[in-house]
Short mmCIF file of C-alpha atoms and ligand atoms in Angstrom, two decimals:
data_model
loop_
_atom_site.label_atom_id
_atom_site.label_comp_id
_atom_site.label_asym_id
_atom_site.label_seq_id
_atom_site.Cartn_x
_atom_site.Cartn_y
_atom_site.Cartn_z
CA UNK A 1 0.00 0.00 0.00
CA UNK A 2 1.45 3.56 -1.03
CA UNK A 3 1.09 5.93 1.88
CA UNK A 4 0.61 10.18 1.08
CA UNK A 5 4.23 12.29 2.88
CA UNK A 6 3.42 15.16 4.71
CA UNK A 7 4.57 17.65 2.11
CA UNK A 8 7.68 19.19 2.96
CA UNK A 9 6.10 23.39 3.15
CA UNK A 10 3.65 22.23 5.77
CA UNK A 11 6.51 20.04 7.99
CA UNK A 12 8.44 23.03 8.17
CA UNK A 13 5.69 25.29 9.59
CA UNK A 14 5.80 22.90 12.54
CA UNK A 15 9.43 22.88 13.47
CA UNK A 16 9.77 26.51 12.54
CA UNK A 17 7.31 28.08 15.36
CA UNK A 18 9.61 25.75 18.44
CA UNK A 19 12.85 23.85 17.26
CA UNK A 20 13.31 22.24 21.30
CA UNK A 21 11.45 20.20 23.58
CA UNK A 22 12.45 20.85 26.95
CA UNK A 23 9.49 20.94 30.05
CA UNK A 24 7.84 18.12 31.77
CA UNK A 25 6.29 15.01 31.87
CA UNK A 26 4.58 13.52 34.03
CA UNK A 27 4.69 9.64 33.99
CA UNK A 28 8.03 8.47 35.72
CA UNK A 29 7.05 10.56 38.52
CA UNK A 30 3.29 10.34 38.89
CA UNK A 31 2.16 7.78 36.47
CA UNK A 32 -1.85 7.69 36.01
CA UNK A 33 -2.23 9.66 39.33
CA UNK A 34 -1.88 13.03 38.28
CA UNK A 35 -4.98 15.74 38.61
CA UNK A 36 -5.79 19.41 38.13
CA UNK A 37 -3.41 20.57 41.67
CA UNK A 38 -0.84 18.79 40.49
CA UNK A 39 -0.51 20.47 37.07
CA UNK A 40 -1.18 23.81 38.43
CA UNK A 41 1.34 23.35 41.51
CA UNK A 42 4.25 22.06 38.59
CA UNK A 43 3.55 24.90 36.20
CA UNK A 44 3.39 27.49 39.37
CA UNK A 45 6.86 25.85 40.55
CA UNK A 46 8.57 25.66 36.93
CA UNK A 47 7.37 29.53 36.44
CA UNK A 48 9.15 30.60 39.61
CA UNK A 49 11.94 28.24 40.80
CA UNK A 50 14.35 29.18 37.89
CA UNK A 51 13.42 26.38 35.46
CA UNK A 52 11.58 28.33 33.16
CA UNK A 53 14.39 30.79 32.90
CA UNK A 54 16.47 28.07 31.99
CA UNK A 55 14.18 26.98 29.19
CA UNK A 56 11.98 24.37 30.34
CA UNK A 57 8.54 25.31 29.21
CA UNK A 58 7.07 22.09 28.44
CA UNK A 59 4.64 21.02 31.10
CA UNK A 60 3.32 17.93 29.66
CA UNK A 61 0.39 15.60 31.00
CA UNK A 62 0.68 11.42 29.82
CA UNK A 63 -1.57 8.90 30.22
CA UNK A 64 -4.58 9.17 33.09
CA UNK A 65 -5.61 12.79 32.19
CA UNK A 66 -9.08 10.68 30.15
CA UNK A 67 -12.18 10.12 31.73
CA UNK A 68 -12.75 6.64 31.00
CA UNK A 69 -11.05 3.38 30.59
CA UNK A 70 -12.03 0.99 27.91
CA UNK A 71 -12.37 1.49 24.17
CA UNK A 72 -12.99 4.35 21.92
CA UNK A 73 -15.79 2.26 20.37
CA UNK A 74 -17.66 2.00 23.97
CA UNK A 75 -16.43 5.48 25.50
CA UNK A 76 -15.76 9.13 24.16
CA UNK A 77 -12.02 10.78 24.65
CA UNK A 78 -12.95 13.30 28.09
CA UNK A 79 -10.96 15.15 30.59
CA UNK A 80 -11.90 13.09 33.88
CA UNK A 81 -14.26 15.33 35.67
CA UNK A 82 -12.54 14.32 39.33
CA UNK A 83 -9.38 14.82 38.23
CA UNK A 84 -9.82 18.20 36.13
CA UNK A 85 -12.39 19.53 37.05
CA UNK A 86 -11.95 22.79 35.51
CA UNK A 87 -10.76 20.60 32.88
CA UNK A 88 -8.13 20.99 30.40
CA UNK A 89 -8.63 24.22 28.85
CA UNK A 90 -8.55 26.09 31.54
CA UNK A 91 -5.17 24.26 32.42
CA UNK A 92 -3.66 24.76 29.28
CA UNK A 93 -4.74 29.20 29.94
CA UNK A 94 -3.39 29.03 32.94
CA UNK A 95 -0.02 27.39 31.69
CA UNK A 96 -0.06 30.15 29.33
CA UNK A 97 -0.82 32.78 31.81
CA UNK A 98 2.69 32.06 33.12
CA UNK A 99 4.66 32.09 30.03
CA UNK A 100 4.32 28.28 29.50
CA UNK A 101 2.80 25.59 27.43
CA UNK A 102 0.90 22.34 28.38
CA UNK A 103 0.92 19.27 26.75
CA UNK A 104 -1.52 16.00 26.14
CA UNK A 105 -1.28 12.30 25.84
CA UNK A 106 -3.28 9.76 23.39
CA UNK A 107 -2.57 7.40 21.47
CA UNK A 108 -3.80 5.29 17.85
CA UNK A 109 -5.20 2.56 19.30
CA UNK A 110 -8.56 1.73 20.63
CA UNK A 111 -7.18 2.03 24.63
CA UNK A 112 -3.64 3.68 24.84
CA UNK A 113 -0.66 1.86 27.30
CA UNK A 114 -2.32 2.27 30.77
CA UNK A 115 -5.98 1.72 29.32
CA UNK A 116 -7.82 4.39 28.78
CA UNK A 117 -9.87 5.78 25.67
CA UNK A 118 -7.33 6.13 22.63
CA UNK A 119 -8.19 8.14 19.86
CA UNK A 120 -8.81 5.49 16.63
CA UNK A 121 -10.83 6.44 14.22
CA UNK A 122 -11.13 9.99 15.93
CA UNK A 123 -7.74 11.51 15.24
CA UNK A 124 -9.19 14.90 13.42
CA UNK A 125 -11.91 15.30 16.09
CA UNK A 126 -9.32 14.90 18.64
CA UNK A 127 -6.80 16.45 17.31
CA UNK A 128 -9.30 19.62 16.86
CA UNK A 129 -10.46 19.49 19.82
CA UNK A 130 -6.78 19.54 21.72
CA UNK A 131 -6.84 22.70 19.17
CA UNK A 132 -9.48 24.38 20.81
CA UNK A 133 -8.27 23.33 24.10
CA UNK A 134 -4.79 25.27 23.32
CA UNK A 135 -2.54 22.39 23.67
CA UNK A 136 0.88 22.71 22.51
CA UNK A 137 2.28 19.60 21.86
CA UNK A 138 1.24 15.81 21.44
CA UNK A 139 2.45 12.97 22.94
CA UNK A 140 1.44 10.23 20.65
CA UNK A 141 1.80 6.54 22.13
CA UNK A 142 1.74 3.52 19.63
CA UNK A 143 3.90 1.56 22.08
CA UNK A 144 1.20 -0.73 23.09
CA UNK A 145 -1.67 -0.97 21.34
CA UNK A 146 0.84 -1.13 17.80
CA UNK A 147 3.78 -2.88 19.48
CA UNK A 148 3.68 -5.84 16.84
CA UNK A 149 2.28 -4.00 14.00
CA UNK A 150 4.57 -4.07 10.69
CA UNK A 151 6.50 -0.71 10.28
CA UNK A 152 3.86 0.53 7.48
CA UNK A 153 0.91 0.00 9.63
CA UNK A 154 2.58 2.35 12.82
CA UNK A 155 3.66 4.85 9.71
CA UNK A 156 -0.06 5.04 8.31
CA UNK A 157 -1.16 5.68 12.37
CA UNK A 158 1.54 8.37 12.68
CA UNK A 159 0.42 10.50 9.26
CA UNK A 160 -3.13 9.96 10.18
CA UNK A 161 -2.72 12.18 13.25
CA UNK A 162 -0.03 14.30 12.00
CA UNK A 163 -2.22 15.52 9.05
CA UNK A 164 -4.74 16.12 11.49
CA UNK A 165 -2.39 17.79 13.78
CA UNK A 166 -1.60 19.83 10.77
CA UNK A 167 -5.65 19.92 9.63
CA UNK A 168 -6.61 21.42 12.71
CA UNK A 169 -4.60 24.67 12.32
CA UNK A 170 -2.52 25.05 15.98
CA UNK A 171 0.87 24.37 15.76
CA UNK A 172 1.56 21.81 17.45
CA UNK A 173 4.69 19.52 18.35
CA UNK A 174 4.16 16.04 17.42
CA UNK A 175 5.51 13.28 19.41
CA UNK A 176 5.72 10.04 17.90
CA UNK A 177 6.14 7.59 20.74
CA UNK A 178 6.83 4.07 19.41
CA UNK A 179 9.64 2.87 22.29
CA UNK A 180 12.22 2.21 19.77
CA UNK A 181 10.39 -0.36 17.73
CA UNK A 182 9.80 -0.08 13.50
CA UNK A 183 12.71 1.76 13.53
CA UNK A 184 11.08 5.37 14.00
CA UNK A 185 14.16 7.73 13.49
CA UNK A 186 14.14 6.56 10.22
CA UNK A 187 11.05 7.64 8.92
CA UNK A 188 9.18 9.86 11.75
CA UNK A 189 10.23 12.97 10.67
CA UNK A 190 9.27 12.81 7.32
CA UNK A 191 5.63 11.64 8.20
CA UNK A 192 5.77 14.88 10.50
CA UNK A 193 6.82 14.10 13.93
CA UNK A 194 9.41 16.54 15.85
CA UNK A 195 10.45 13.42 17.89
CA UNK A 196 10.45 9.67 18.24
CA UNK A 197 11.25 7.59 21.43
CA UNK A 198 14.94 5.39 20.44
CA UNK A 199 14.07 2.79 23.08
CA UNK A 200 12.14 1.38 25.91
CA UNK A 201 10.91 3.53 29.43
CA UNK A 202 14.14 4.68 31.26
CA UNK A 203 14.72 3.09 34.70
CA UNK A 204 16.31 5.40 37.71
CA UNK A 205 19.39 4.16 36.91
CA UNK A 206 22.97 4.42 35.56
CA UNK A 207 24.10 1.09 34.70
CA UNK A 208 22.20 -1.67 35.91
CA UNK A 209 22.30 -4.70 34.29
CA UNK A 210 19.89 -6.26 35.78
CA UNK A 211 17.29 -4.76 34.10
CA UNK A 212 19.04 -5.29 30.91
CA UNK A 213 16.95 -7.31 28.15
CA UNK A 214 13.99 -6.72 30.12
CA UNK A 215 11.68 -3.86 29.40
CA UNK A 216 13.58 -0.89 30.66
CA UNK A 217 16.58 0.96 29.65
CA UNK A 218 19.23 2.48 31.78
CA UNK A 219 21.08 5.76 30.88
CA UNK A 220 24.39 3.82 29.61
CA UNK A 221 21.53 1.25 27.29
CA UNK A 222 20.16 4.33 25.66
CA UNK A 223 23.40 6.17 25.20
CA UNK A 224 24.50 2.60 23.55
CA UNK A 225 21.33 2.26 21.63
CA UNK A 226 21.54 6.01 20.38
CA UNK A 227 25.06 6.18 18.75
CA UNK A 228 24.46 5.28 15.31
CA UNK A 229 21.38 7.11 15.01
CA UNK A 230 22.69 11.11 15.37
CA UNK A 231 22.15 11.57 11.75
CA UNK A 232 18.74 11.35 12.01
CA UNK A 233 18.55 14.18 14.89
CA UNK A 234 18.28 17.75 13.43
CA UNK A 235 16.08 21.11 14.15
CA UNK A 236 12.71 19.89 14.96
CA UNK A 237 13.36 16.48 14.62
CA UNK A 238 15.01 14.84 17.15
CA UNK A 239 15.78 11.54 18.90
CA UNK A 240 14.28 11.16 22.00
CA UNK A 241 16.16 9.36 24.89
CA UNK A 242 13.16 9.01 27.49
CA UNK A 243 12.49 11.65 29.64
CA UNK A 244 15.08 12.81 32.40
CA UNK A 245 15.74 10.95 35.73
CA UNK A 246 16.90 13.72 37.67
CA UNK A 247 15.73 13.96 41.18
CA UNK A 248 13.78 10.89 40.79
CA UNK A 249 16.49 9.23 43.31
CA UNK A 250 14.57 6.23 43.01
CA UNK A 251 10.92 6.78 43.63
CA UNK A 252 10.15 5.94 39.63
CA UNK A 253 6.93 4.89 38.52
CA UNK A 254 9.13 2.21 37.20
CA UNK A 255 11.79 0.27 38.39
CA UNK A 256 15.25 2.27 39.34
CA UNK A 257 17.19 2.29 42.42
CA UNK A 258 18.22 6.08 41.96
CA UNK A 259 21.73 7.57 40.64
CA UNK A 260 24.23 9.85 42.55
CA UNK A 261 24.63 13.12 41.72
CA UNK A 262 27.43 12.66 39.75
CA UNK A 263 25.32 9.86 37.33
CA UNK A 264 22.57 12.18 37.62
CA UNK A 265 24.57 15.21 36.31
CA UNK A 266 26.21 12.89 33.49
CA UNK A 267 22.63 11.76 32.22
CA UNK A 268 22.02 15.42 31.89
CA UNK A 269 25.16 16.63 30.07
CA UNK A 270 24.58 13.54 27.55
CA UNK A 271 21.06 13.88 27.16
CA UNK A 272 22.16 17.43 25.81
CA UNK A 273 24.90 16.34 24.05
CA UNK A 274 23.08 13.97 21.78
CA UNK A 275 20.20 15.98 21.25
CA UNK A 276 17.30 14.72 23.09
CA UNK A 277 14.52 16.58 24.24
CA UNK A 278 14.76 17.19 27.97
CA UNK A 279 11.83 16.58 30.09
CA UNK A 280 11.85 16.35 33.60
CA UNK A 281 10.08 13.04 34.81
CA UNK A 282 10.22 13.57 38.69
CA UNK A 283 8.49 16.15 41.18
CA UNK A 284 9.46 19.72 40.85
CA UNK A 285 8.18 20.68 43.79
CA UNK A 286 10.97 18.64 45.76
CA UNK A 287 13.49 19.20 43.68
CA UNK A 288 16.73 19.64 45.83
CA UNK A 289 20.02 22.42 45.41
CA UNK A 290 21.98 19.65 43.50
CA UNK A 291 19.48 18.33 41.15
CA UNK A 292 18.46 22.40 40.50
CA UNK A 293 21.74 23.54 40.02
CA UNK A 294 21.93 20.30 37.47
CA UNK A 295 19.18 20.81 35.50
CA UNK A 296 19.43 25.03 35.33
CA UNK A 297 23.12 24.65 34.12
CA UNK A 298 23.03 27.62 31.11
CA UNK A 299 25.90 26.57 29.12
CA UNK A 300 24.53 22.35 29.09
CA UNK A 301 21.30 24.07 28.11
CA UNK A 302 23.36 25.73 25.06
CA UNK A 303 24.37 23.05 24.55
CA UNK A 304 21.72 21.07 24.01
CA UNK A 305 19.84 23.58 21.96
CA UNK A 306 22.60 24.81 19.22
CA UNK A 307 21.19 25.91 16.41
CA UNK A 308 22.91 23.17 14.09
CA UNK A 309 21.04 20.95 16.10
CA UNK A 310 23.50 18.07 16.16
CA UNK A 311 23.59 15.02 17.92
CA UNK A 312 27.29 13.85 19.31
CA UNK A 313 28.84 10.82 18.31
CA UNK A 314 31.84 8.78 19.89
CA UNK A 315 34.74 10.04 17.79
CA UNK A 316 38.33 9.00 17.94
CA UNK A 317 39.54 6.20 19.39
CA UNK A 318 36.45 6.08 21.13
CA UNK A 319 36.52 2.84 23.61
CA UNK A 320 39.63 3.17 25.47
CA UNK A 321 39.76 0.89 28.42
CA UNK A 322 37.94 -2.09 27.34
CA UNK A 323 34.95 -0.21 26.53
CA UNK A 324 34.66 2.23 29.59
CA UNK A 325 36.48 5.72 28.53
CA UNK A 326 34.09 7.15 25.59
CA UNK A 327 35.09 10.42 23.77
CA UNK A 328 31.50 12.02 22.41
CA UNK A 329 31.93 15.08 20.33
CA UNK A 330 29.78 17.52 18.16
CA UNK A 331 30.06 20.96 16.08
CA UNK A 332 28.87 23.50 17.20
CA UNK A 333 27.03 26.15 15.06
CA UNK A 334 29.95 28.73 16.26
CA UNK A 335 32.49 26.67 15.16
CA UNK A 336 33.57 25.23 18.00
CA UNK A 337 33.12 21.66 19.87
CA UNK A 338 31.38 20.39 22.53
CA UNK A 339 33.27 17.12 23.70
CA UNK A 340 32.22 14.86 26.59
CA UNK A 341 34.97 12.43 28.58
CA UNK A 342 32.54 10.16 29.71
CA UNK A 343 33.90 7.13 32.23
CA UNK A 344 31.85 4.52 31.87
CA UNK A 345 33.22 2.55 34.77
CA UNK A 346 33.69 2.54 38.46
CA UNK A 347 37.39 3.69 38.86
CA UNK A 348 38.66 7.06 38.18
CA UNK A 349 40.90 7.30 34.72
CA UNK A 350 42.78 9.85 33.05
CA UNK A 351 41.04 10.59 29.54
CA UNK A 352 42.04 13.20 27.00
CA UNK A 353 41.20 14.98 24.19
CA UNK A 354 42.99 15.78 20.68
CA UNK A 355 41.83 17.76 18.39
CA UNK A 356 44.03 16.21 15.30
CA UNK A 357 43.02 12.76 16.36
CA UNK A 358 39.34 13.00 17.20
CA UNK A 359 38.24 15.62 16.06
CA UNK A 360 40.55 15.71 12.94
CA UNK A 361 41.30 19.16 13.04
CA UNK A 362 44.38 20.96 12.53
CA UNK A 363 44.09 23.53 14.77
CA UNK A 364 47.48 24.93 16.02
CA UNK A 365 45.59 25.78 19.80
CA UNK A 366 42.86 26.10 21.33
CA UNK A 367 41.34 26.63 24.49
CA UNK A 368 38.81 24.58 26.90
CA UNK A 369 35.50 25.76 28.75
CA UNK A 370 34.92 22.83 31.18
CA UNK A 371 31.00 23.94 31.42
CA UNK A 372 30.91 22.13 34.86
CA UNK A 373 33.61 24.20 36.32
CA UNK A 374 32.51 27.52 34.63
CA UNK A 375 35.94 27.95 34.12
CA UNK A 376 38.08 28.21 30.65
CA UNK A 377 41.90 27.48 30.48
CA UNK A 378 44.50 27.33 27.55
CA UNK A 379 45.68 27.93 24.99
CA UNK A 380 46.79 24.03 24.22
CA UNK A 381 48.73 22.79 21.63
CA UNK A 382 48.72 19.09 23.01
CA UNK A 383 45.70 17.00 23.70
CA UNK A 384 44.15 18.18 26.51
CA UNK A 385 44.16 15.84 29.55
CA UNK A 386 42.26 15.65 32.83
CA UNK A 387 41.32 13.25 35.64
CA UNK A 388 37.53 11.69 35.29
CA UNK A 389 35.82 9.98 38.10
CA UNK A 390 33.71 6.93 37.93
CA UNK A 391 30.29 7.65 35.92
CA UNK A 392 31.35 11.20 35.41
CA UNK A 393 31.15 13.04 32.08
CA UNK A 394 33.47 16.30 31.45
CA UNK A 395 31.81 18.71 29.51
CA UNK A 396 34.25 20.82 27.70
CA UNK A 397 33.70 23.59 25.17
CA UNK A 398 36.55 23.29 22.66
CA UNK A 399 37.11 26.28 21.30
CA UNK A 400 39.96 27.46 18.50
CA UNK A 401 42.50 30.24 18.92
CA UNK A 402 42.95 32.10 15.74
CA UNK A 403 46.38 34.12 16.02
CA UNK A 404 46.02 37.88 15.48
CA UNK A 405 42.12 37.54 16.02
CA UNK A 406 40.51 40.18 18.26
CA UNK A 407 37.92 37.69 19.43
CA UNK A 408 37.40 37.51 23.53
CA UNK A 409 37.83 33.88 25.07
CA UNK A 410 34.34 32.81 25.83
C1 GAL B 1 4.37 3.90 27.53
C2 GAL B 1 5.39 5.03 27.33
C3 GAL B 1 5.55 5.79 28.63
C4 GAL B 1 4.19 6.30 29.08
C5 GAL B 1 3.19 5.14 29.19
C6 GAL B 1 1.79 5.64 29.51
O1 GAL B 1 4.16 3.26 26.34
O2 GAL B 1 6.60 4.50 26.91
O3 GAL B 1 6.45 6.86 28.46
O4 GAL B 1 3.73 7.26 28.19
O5 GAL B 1 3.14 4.43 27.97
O6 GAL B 1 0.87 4.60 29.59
#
């Protein structure tokens, strides 16, 4: 069966009116149990604690915001009235009243993952009506109910609601969620989604193997599972790792036993580093000083939202020390680098970084913002060398010095 693209003009008005997804979700933290206090207590918190200032803007209800469980075919797609009772327009002007946007769950199936009314066979009604409601973006879940569909059939779902997305005349950002399966990346984009889950839930955890092979991923599984797919991350279409662990420390919805602060702050960096969108998944209202200072980090925020959008790759040698020194790198659109030494293993190692050999430029010197340490040092003309501890990522800012140029150091 031939399926119709979403022509190219119309894709672009999407991605062009918000290029990032950074906010909050609320399913690792809350899971179904989330209701109208909840929502307005996050977006009062994220519009006054600093995170909105830093860019998160998102605030982003999942599954359980529906009246009832059961099928479409029995049961219309409501706000429940216990729940919301204001229900979700209201929500969505208040989330606007503070300078941020709200964002809805459903999915293509008859029921969506935790049960409730999905929207098949309804997608342009529902899709106008989260219009009229002034939702912002779409969180669009064919994990379940599509799990074992072939890739066409979870492509033909995906255009039905983007057109509609498109059809109803809000711009709104479309979130594919298919949990790594029919290999998304490769085709999301172009049947108008601005992102596209790479792999299974995330767990509350750094590297834990014994969730490995089961359903959910840890941070190192989905850094693994996302290194041969940068080139399919971009401006408004990007690779999404799962939402953000931080301050979590182990109270998932899921399974996790928590990370340190150091893991914690290492999931970050990489999370911006390779692109994803960043949602929060735990309570802002408890968030404490470390896990703030993490997530409100300006120049990991920069990173994460440069405007040639790239996702980092291992580069160089790569897999020094059987595997557990990585060297991830990207361009940036000012011409410099952003490089993370990230020690995959327990024990602290030296690691370094050369610009000949991975980066393979032939820059005389340059010098080095470590974006952790706020603090920039050089000029080098050797490969730049420093002391990582276990599960920590340096974050530097590689940046070259052109002689005679007038430019400041950053
Ligand atoms: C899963 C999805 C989760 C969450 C959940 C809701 O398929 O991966 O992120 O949205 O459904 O039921």
């Amino acid at each position: 069966m031939q399926y119709q693209r979403v022509p190219r003009q119309t894709y672009l008005v999407i991605i062009l009116v918000i290029l990032w997804v950074v906010g909050w979700s609320s399913w690792n933290g809350f899971g179904p149990n989330i209701n109208e206090t909840l929502l307005r207590d996050t977006i009062d918190t994220i519009a006054s604690n600093g995170l909105k200032e830093a860019g998160f803007v998102f605030v982003n209800l999942d599954d359980g915001w529906q009246r009832y469980p059961g099928n479409r075919l029995d049961n219309p797609l409501e706000a429940d009235p216990v729940k919301f009772p204001s229900g979700i327009k209201a929500l969505a002007d208040y989330a606007h009243s503070k300078g941020l946007k709200l964002g809805i769950y459903s999915g293509p199936g008859q029921t969506t993952c935790a049960g409730y009314t999905g929207s098949q066979g309804h997608e342009e009604e529902d899709a106008r009506m989260f219009a009229s409601w002034g939702i912002d973006h779409l969180k669009y879940d064919s994990c379940c109910a599509y799990q074992f569909a072939p890739k066409s059939v979870v492509q033909q779902v995906v255009l039905t609601m983007s057109q509609s997305l498109l059809a109803s005349g809000r711009p709104i950002v479309f979130h594919a969620c298919h949990c790594g399966w029919a290999d998304s990346w490769e085709w999301a984009a172009q049947y108008g989604a601005n992102q596209w889950r790479i792999g299974q839930d995330i767990s509350d955890d750094f590297d834990y193997p014994g969730n490995r092979m089961k359903y959910f991923f840890d941070v190192l599984d989905l850094l693994d599972r996302g290194n041969s797919l940068a080139q399919f991350a971009g401006p408004g279409h990007w690779n999404d790792y799962d939402m953000l662990i931080i301050g979590l420390n182990g109270k998932s919805q899921h399974v996790g036993a928590g990370c340190s602060n150091v893991e914690y702050r290492t999931h970050f960096s990489m999370w911006a580093m390779v692109a994803s969108p960043l949602l929060i998944g735990s309570d802002v209202r408890t968030l404490n000083a470390d896990s703030m200072e993490t997530l409100t980090n300006p120049e990991i925020i920069a990173i994460s939202q440069d405007p040639l959008g790239q996702a980092a790759v291992t580069v160089g040698v790569g897999d020094q020390d059987g595997g557990n020194l990585q060297v991830y790198a990207k361009q940036m659109e000012d011409g410099s680098y952003a490089v993370a030494l990230l020690n995959r293993g327990g024990v602290t190692a030296d690691m370094s970084i050369s610009v000949e050999r991975d980066l393979t430029e032939a820059w005389d010197q340059y010098t080095v913002r470590d974006v952790w340490k706020h603090e920039t040092t050089g000029p080098y003309d050797k490969p730049y060398m420093v002391e990582v501890i276990g599960h920590e990522a340096k974050i530097l800012r590689l940046y070259q010095v052109i002689p005679n140029a007038t430019m400041p150091l950053p």
